[in-house]
Structures are given as structure tokens and as C-alpha cells.
Amino acid sequence: MPSQNIGRNFESENLSTDQNRNDNTVCKQILESDPSIRVAAFIEGAEVTGYAETARTKNVLSQSIDLRKRIGFWSSIVTEMARQTDELFGRTESVLITHKGLKMVTIPLSARRSLGLSLDRSADTEKIILKVMTKFDLGSSD
């Protein structure tokens, strides 16, 4: 994976351990808010700063730091690509990618921060996004 910075919002930044602990706690609470949420992760720049997964997931990200880095990088690139059309269509609220067995949602929270969710394929994506954003007061700060 390339280590160079990509895009205007992805400069390296040292994040506090307290922030990571808080992000992990919120991720666990997000998981508990809806049974169709499989994974919750906060991404700052291209770094996963908080993470929680349900027992029924394959424990992939928590076992592989390299994969966590790739997921953070992927999320930052997808979000930045979506934001390129903000001037034409309005602010990007979320990015959804549907795979055969699951959905992956990225929700931009600020210029550098986003929330990533892995959902059951049958999940009502809009309902879950609204619930999580409201319950955890995660409105965009841009």
C-alpha cells in the first residue's frame, strides 16, 4: 500500500490514545443500536481510529493491521471521490457499496473524519444511517 499522502485532506496526524478509546466505545454502542450492523469504524484521514465488530463477523480487521490500513485508505479515497461532485449535487451524505453478502457505508463527518459501517445486505441503509447519526449526534461539522 502506498504510504504517500493522497488528496488535500490526508496529511498524517498523531491521534491521542484517549480519542481512540472513545472512538472504540462509540463503535461498540453503534453496534448495539441495531442488529443488522456488523462492523463500525471511525476513520480519521486514512487511519482507523476506532473499531468494533459483532461476534458473527469473521474478525478480519481486528486481526490484520495491514487490512485496517487498507480499509482506512479505501474509505478516505471513496469519500474524497464522492466529495468531488458536492458543488454540483450538494454535500455528500453517505457512500454505499453493495457486495454479494453485505453493504459497506461511509458517512463523512468532517473534512478528515468519517464513519464506516458494514451492514447485513438486507439492512435498511437509510433508516440505520438516520438512527446512528441522530442517536450519537454525529452530524457533519463541515
Coordinates of C-alpha atoms in Angstrom, one line a residue, residues 7-129:
G7 CA -5.6 14.3 -1.7
R8 CA -5.8 17.5 0.2
N9 CA -7.2 16.1 3.5
F10 CA -5.0 13.2 4.2
E11 CA -1.9 14.6 5.9
S12 CA -0.5 12.4 8.7
E13 CA -1.6 13.3 12.2
N14 CA -0.9 11.8 15.6
L15 CA -4.2 11.0 17.3
S16 CA -4.4 10.7 21.1
T17 CA -5.0 7.3 22.8
D18 CA -7.9 8.8 24.6
Q19 CA -9.6 9.7 21.3
N20 CA -9.1 6.1 20.1
R21 CA -10.5 4.7 23.3
N22 CA -13.6 7.0 23.0
D23 CA -14.0 6.0 19.3
N24 CA -13.9 2.3 20.2
T25 CA -16.5 2.9 22.9
V26 CA -18.8 4.7 20.5
C27 CA -18.3 2.0 17.8
K28 CA -19.4 -0.6 20.4
Q29 CA -22.5 1.4 21.2
I30 CA -23.3 1.8 17.5
L31 CA -23.2 -2.0 17.1
E32 CA -25.6 -2.4 20.0
S33 CA -28.0 0.1 18.4
D34 CA -29.1 -2.2 15.5
P35 CA -28.7 -5.9 15.0
S36 CA -28.0 -5.5 11.2
I37 CA -24.8 -3.5 11.9
R38 CA -21.9 -5.9 11.6
V39 CA -18.9 -3.5 11.9
A40 CA -18.5 0.1 12.9
A41 CA -15.3 2.1 12.4
F42 CA -14.1 5.7 12.7
I43 CA -11.6 6.8 10.1
E44 CA -9.5 9.9 10.6
G45 CA -7.7 10.9 7.3
A46 CA -6.8 7.4 6.2
E47 CA -6.3 5.8 9.7
V48 CA -8.9 3.7 11.5
T49 CA -9.1 5.3 15.0
G50 CA -12.0 3.3 16.4
Y51 CA -13.3 -0.1 15.6
A52 CA -15.9 -2.7 16.9
E53 CA -17.4 -5.8 15.3
T54 CA -20.1 -8.2 16.2
A55 CA -19.3 -11.8 17.2
R56 CA -20.8 -13.1 14.0
T57 CA -18.2 -11.3 11.8
K58 CA -15.0 -13.0 10.8
N59 CA -12.8 -10.8 13.0
V60 CA -10.9 -9.8 9.9
L61 CA -9.9 -6.2 10.7
S62 CA -9.1 -6.7 14.3
Q63 CA -6.6 -9.4 13.3
S64 CA -4.9 -7.6 10.5
I65 CA -3.4 -4.2 11.0
D66 CA -2.5 -4.1 7.3
L67 CA -6.1 -4.7 6.3
R68 CA -7.2 -2.0 8.7
K69 CA -4.8 0.4 7.0
R70 CA -6.2 -0.5 3.6
I71 CA -9.8 -0.1 4.7
G72 CA -8.9 3.3 6.1
F73 CA -7.2 4.3 2.9
W74 CA -10.0 3.0 0.8
S75 CA -12.6 4.8 2.8
S76 CA -10.7 8.1 2.6
I77 CA -10.4 7.8 -1.2
V78 CA -14.0 6.8 -1.8
T79 CA -15.2 9.7 0.4
E80 CA -12.9 12.2 -1.4
M81 CA -14.1 11.0 -4.8
A82 CA -17.7 11.4 -3.8
R83 CA -17.0 14.9 -2.5
Q84 CA -15.7 16.0 -5.9
T85 CA -19.3 16.3 -7.0
D86 CA -20.5 18.2 -3.9
E87 CA -20.5 21.5 -5.8
L88 CA -22.9 20.1 -8.4
F89 CA -25.2 18.0 -6.3
G90 CA -24.8 19.2 -2.7
R91 CA -22.9 17.7 0.3
T92 CA -22.2 14.0 0.2
E93 CA -24.3 12.4 3.0
S94 CA -23.0 8.8 2.5
V95 CA -21.4 6.5 0.1
L96 CA -22.9 3.0 -0.2
I97 CA -21.3 -0.1 -1.9
T98 CA -23.3 -3.3 -2.0
H99 CA -21.5 -6.6 -2.2
K100 CA -23.0 -10.0 -2.6
G101 CA -23.3 -10.6 1.2
L102 CA -23.1 -7.2 2.8
K103 CA -23.3 -3.4 2.4
M104 CA -20.5 -1.0 3.2
V105 CA -21.4 2.6 4.1
T106 CA -19.1 5.5 4.5
I107 CA -20.6 8.6 6.2
P108 CA -18.4 11.8 6.0
L109 CA -18.5 13.6 9.4
S110 CA -16.0 16.3 8.7
A111 CA -13.2 17.1 6.1
R112 CA -11.0 14.4 7.7
R113 CA -13.3 12.2 9.6
S114 CA -15.8 9.6 8.6
L115 CA -17.8 6.7 10.0
G116 CA -17.7 3.3 8.2
L117 CA -20.4 0.7 8.7
S118 CA -20.7 -2.8 7.4
L119 CA -24.3 -3.9 7.3
D120 CA -26.2 -7.0 6.5
R121 CA -27.3 -7.0 2.9
S122 CA -31.0 -6.9 3.9
A123 CA -30.5 -3.8 6.2
D124 CA -32.5 -0.7 5.6
T125 CA -29.5 1.6 5.0
E126 CA -31.3 4.9 5.1
K127 CA -33.0 4.0 8.4
I128 CA -29.8 2.9 10.0
I129 CA -27.8 6.0 8.9

